[in-house]
XYZ file of C-alpha atoms in Angstrom:
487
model
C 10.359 -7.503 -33.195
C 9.491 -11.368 -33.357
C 13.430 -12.122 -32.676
C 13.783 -9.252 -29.927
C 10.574 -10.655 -27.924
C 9.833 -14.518 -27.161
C 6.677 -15.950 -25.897
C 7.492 -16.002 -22.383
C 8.018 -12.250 -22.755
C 4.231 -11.692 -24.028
C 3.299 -14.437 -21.807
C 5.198 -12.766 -18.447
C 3.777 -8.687 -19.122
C 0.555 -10.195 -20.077
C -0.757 -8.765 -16.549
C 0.561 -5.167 -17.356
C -0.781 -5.421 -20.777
C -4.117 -6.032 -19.675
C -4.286 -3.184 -17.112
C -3.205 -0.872 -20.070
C -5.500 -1.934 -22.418
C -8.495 -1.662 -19.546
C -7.379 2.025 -18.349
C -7.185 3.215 -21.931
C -10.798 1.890 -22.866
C -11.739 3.330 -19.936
C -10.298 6.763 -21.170
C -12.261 5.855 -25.048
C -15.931 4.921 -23.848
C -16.668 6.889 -21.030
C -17.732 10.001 -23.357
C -20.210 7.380 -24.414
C -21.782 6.920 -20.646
C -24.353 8.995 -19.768
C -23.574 11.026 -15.978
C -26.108 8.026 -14.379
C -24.576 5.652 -16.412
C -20.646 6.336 -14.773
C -20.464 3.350 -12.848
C -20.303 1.588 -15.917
C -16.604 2.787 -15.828
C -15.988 1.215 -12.361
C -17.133 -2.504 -13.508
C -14.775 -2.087 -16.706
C -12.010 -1.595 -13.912
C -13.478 -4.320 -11.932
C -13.497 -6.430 -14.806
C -10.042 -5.530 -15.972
C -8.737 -6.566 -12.323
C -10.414 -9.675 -12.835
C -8.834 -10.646 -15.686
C -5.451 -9.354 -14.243
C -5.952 -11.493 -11.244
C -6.173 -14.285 -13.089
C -3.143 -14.206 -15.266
C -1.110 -13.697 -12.492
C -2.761 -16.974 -11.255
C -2.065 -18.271 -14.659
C 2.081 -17.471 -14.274
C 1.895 -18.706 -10.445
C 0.321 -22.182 -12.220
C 2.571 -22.349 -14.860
C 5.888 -21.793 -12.373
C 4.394 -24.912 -10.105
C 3.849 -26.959 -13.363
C 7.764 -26.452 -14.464
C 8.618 -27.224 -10.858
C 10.311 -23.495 -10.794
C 10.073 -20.736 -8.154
C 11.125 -17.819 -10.890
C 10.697 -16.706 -14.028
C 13.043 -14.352 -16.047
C 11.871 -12.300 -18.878
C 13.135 -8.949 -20.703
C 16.419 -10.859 -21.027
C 16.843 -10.983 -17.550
C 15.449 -7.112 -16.618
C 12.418 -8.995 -15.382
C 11.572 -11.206 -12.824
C 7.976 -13.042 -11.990
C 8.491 -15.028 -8.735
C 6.321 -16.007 -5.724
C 7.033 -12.606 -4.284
C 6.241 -10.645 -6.920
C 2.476 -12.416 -7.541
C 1.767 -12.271 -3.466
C 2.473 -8.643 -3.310
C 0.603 -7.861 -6.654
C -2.458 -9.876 -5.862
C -2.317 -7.749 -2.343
C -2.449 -4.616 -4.807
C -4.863 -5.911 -7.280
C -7.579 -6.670 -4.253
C -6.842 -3.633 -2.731
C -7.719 -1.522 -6.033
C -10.756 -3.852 -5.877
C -12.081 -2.778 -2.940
C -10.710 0.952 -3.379
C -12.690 0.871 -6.615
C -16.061 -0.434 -4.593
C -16.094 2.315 -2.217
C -15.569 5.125 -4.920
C -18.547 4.906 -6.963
C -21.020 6.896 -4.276
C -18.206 9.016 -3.032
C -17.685 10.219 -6.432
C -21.016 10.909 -7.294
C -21.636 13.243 -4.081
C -18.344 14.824 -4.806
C -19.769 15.349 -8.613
C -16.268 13.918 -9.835
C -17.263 10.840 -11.183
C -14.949 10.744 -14.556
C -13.895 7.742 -16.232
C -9.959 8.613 -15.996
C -10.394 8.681 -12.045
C -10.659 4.290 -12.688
C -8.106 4.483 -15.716
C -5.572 5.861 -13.337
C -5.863 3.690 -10.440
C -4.958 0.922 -13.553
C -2.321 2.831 -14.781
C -0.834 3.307 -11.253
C -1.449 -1.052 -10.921
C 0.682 -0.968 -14.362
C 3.803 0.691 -12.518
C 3.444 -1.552 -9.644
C 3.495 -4.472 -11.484
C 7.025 -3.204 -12.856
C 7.768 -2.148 -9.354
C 7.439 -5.843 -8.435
C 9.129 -7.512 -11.026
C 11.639 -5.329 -11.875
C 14.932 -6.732 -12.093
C 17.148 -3.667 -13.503
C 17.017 -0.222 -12.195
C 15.651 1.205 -15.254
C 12.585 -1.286 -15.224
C 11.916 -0.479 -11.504
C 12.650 3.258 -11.607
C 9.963 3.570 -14.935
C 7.475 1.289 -12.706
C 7.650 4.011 -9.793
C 7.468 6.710 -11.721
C 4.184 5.363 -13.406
C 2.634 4.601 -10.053
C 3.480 7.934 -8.612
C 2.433 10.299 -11.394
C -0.794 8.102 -10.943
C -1.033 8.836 -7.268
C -0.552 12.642 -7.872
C -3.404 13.365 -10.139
C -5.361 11.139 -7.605
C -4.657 12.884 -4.379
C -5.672 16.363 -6.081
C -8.900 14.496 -8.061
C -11.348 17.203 -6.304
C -10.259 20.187 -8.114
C -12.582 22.402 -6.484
C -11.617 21.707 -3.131
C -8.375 23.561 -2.001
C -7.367 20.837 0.606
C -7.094 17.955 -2.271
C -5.208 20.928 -4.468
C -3.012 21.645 -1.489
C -2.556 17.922 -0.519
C -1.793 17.058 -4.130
C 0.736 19.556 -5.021
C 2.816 18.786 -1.644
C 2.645 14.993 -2.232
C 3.924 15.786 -5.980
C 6.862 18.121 -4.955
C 8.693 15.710 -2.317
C 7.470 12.860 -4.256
C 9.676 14.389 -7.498
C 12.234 14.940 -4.854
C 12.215 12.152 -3.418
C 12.736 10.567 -7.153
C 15.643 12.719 -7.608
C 17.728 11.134 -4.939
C 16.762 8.176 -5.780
C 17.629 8.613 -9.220
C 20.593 9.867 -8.282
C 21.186 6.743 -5.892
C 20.544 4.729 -9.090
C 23.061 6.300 -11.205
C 26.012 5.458 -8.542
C 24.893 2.559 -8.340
C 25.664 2.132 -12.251
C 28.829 3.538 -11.892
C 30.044 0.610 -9.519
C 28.871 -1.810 -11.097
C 28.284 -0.764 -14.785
C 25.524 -2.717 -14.860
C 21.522 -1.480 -14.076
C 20.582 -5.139 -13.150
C 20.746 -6.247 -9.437
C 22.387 -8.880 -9.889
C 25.315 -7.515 -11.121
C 25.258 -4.423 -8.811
C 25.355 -7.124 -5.693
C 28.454 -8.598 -7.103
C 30.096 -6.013 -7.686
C 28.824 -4.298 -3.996
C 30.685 -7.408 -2.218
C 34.154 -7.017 -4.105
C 34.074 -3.000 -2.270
C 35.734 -3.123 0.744
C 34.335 -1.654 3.943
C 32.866 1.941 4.509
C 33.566 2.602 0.887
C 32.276 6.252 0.227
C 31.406 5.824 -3.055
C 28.752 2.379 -2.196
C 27.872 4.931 1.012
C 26.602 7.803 -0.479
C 24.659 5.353 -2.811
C 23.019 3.401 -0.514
C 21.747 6.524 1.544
C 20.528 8.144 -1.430
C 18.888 5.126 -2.955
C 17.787 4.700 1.243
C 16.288 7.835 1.473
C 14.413 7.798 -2.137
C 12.483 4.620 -0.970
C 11.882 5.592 2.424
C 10.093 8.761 1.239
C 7.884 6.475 -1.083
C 6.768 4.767 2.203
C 6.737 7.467 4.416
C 9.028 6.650 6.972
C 10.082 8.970 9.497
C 12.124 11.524 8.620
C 10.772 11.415 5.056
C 6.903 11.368 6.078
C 6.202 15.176 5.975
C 3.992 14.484 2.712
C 1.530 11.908 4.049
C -0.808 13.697 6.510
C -1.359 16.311 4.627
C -1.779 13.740 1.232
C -4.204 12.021 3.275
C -6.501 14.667 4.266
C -6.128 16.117 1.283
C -7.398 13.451 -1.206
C -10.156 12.054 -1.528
C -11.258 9.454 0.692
C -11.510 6.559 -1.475
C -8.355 7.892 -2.998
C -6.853 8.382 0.668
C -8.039 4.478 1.288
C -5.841 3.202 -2.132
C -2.960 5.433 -1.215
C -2.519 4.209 2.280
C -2.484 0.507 0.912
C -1.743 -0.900 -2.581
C 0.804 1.583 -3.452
C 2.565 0.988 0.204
C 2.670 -2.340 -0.512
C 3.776 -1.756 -4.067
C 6.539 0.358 -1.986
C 7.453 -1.998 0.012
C 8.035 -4.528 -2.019
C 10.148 -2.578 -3.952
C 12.130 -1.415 -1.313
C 12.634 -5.069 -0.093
C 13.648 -5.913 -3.768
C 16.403 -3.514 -3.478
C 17.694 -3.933 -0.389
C 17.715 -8.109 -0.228
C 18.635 -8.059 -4.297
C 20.550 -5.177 -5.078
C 22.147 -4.205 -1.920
C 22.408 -7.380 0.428
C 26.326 -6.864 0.526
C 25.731 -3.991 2.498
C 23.083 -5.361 5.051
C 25.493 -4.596 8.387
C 25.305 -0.994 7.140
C 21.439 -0.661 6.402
C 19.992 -2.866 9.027
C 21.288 -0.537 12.095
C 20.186 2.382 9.690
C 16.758 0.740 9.356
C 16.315 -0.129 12.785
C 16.952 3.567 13.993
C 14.089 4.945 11.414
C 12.041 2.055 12.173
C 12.288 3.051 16.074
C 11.212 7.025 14.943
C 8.330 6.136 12.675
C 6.846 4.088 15.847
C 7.835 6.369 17.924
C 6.166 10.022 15.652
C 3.757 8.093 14.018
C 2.443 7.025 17.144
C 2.909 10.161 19.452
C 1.714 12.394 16.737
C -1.725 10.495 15.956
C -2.437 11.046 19.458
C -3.591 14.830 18.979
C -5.520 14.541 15.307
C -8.999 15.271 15.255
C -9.418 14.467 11.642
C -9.688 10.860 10.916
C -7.307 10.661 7.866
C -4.949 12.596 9.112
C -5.121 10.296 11.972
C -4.781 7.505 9.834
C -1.787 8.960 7.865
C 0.446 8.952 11.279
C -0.863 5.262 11.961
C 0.396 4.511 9.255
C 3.348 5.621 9.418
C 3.732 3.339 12.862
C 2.364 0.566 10.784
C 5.997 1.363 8.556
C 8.131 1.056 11.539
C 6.595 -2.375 12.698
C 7.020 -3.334 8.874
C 10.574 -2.137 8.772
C 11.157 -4.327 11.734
C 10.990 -7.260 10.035
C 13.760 -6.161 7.478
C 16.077 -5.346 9.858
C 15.378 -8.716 12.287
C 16.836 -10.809 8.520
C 15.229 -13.508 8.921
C 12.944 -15.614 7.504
C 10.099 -15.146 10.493
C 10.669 -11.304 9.772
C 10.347 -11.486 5.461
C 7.038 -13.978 6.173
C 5.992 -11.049 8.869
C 6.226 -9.032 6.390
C 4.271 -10.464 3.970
C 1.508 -11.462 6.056
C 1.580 -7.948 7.435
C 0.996 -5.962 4.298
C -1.675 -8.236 3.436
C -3.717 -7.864 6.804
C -3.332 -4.176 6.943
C -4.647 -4.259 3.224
C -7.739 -5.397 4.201
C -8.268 -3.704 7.954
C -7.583 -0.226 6.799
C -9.735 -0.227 3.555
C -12.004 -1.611 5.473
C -11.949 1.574 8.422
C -11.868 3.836 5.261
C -14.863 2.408 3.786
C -16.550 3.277 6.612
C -15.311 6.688 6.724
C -16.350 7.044 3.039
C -20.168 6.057 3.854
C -20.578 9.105 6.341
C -19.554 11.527 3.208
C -22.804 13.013 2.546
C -23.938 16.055 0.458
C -23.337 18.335 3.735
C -20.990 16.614 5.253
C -17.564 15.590 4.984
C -17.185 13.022 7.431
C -13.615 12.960 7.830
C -13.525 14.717 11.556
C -13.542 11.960 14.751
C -16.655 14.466 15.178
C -18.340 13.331 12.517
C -18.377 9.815 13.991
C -20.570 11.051 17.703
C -23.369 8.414 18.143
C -22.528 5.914 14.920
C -23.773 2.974 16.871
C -27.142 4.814 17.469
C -26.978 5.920 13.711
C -25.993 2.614 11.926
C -25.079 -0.311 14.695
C -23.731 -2.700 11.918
C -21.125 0.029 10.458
C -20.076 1.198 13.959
C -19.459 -2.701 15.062
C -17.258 -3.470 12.088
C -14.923 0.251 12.473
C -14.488 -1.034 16.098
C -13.324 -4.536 14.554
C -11.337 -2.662 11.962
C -9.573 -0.262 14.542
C -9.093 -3.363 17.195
C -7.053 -4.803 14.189
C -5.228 -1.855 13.061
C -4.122 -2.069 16.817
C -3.045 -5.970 16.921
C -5.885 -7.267 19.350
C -6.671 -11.059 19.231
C -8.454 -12.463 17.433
C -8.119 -10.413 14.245
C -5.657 -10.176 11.300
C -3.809 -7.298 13.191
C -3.049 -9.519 15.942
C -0.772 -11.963 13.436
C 0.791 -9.276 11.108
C 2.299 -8.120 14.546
C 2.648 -11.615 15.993
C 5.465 -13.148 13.126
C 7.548 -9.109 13.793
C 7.661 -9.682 17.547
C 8.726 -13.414 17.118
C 11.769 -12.442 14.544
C 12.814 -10.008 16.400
C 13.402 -12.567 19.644
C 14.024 -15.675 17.522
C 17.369 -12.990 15.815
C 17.772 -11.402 19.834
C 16.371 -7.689 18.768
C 14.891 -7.689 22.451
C 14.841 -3.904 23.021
C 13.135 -3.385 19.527
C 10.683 -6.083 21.000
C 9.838 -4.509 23.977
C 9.750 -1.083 22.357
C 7.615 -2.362 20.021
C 5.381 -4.406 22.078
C 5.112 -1.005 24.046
C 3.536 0.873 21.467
C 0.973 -0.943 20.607
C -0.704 0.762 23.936
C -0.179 3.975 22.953
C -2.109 2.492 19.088
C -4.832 1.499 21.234
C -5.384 4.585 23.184
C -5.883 6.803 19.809
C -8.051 3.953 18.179
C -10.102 4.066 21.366
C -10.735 7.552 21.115
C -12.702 6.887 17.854
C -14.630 4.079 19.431
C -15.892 6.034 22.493
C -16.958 8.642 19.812
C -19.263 6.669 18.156
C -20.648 4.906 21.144
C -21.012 6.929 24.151
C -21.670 9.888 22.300
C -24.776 11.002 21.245
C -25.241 11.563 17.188
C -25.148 14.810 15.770
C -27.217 13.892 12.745
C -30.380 11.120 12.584
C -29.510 11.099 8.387
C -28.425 7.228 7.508
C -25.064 6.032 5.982
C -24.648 6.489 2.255
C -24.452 2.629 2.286
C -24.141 1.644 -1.875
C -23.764 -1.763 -3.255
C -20.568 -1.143 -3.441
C -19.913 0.130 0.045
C -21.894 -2.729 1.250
C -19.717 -5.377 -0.860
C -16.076 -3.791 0.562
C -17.585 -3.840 4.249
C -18.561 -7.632 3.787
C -15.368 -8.046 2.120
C -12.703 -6.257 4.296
C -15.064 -7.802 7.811
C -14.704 -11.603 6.357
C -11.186 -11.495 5.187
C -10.171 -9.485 9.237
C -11.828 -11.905 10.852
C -11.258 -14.836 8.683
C -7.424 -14.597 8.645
C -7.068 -14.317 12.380
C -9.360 -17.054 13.598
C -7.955 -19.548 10.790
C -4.374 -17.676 9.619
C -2.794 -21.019 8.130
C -3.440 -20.485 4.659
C -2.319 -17.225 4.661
C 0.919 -18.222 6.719
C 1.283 -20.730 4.104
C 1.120 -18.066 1.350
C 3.593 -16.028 3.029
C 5.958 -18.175 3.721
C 5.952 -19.092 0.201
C 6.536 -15.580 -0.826
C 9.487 -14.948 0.905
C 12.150 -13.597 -1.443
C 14.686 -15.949 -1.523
């Protein structure tokens, strides 16, 4: 074992070891907690994120110190490099905060069980893998790990039909979904008879032009990631995933294992497939232009805030896509700064949405948000700051995610997906609107305050800073981005 395995092996899956070890004590002590003792589960999470955090700090030190931007490990089937750490410290602190906000939630829903935490870990294990994969077997195990995670989460309430429902619709294109792109992989393999990237780039660029074979398996690998980041056509399984789940699990979803997803994809496509890039960029542009375009149209008519939220975010996919397809570096550091801003603005909306969950009430209808300001003015200030973001207004985080798309998509002469773009962001703010006259003109249906926990309190204060923060005083975050850019 000692001569398969070297010390920069241990020392590179250190952060996936970690998260492994904390999910399965999870799973061993919490028959020990009493049922007012649960939370206890949710700091060992905490605490395991912590110490995840920081070895990924530890790597990102350690690369600076040899003067090197990468780090291979696995003989060469894994890969630790600026991008990887960015977009798993964006996952890491949005399990933080998803953790936070599910403490209370969980304890009204009488669900609070210890392997609700362990699998939000286990599902940070596989994106880890996701990340840093460098061979298709790595990255395909990684995906798998996440999603089986994200299944059981989605249907957590087991006595609620909708989460059942939800769940079992989310698992059934989700294994579908995996199919193709298995099958994607495996044609992949035959070109190049190699699963690492690397070698399946090479041997991509020595296949001459509208080659069937290097066709059929970059839409099948195509279409498997685009259904993991619900992208329009493959998006069927988010709304109804999203109203479905619970809402703390409904907040996670919608953020670290997108960006997880995204990543990924990103891997693939500027890694594996970058040969084929004046194939897949038209291809992307087209599905970038209908997730916009449904996402968008079809939040329009939702009365129920997450499934509201599940269509915005499929917009937020075709903005995100649009800085793939511009291929530049403005569009890759769009990207990054993007994922990491929507992190924070839409856990922070769905913390909010989580504190009106009472014992009677649901509180995921707009309904359910009549009269907030007169109910709790602090809560209903910070959703209108969260919403104004998710929409792109100045001066919050939302306003520079979308800021670095626009500008690569001029600066590489994409000026109809500009102006399309550009356009949409209207139609965002007309839906987000809606949910701000609700809670402010209207007059509240209930006098009975927030559940506002400690926890709830600390994501609020959390998501607020880091919305506001980053868009009044965005340079270390550009910074960070720019540094992250896959090279």
């Amino acid at each position: 074992m000692s001569g398969f395995f070297t010390g920069n092996d241990y020392f590179l899956t250190t952060p996936a070891v970690l998260l492994a070890l904390f999910g399965c004590g999870i799973l061993l002590i919490d028959f020990l907690h009493e049922a007012r003792h649960k939370f206890m589960n949710a700091v060992t999470a905490l605490l395991g994120l912590g110490f995840t955090a920081y070895q990924l700090v530890r790597i990102q030190t350690q690369m600076d110190l040899q003067g090197r931007t990468e780090l291979p490990g696995l003989h060469d089937s894994l890969l630790v490099d600026h991008f990887a750490i960015y977009f798993m410290l964006v996952c890491v602190s949005a399990t933080f905060v998803a953790i936070l906000i599910s403490v209370r939630y969980l304890e009204i829903e009488r669900e609070h069980h210890g392997e609700y935490y362990a699998l939000m870990l286990f599902a940070l294990l596989g994106m880890y893998f996701m990340l840093t994969g460098m061979d298709l077997v790595t990255l395909f195990i990684g995906l798998e790990t996440m999603a089986l995670s994200g299944y059981i989460l989605a249907g957590f309430l087991r006595r609620d039909k909708r989460s059942n429902e939800g769940a079992m619709k989310y698992f059934l294109l989700g294994a579908f979904s995996s199919g193709l792109l298995a099958f994607g992989f495996s044609l992949l393999y035959g070109i190049s008879g190699s699963t690492n990237l690397a070698a399946i780039s090479q041997a991509l660029a020595q296949r001459p032009p509208g080659d069937v074979l290097a066709s059929l398996a970059l839409l099948t690998t195509a279409t498997g990631l685009l259904f993991k980041v619900a992208a329009v056509p493959f998006h069927q399984w988010a709304p109804d995933a999203y109203e479905g789940a619970p809402t703390s699990v409904t907040g996670f979803l919608s953020t670290a294992p997108k960006a997880a997803a995204f990543g990924f994809l990103i891997r693939i496509f500027l890694a594996g497939l970058f040969p084929m890039h004046l194939a897949w960029q038209p291809m992307l542009a087209m599905i970038a232009v209908a997730s916009m375009t449904v996402g968008n149209l079809a939040a329009i008519s939702q009365n129920n805030t997450k499934r509201l939220f599940a269509y915005s975010s499929i917009s937020h996919v075709g903005y995100i896509l649009l800085g793939l397809v511009a291929g530049n570096a403005t569009g890759l550091q769009g990207i990054n700064v993007y994922i990491l801003v929507y992190a924070f603005m839409n856990l922070g909306a769905f913390t909010v949405l989580v504190a009106l969950r009472r014992a009677d009430i649901i509180g995921d209808e707009i309904e359910d948000l009549s009269g907030l300001y007169y109910r709790n003015p602090g809560a209903a200030v910070m959703m209108l700051i969260f919403l104004l973001a998710l929409a792109g207004i100045p001066p919050t985080a939302g306003f520079l995610g979308k800021y670095f798309i626009f500008l690569s998509l001029i600066e590489s002469q994409h000026y109809g997906l500009a102006i399309f773009a550009t356009l949409y962001v209207a139609v965002a703010l007309y839906y987000y609107m809606r949910m701000t006259a609700m809670m402010f003109m209207k007059e509240p249906a209930s006098d009975e305050p927030l559940s506002m926990s400690p926890g709830i309190k600390i994501a609020l204060g959390l998501t607020l800073v880091a919305t506001l923060l980053i868009g009044i005083y965005p340079e270390p975050v550009i910074q960070l981005a720019n540094a992250a850019i896959l090279r």
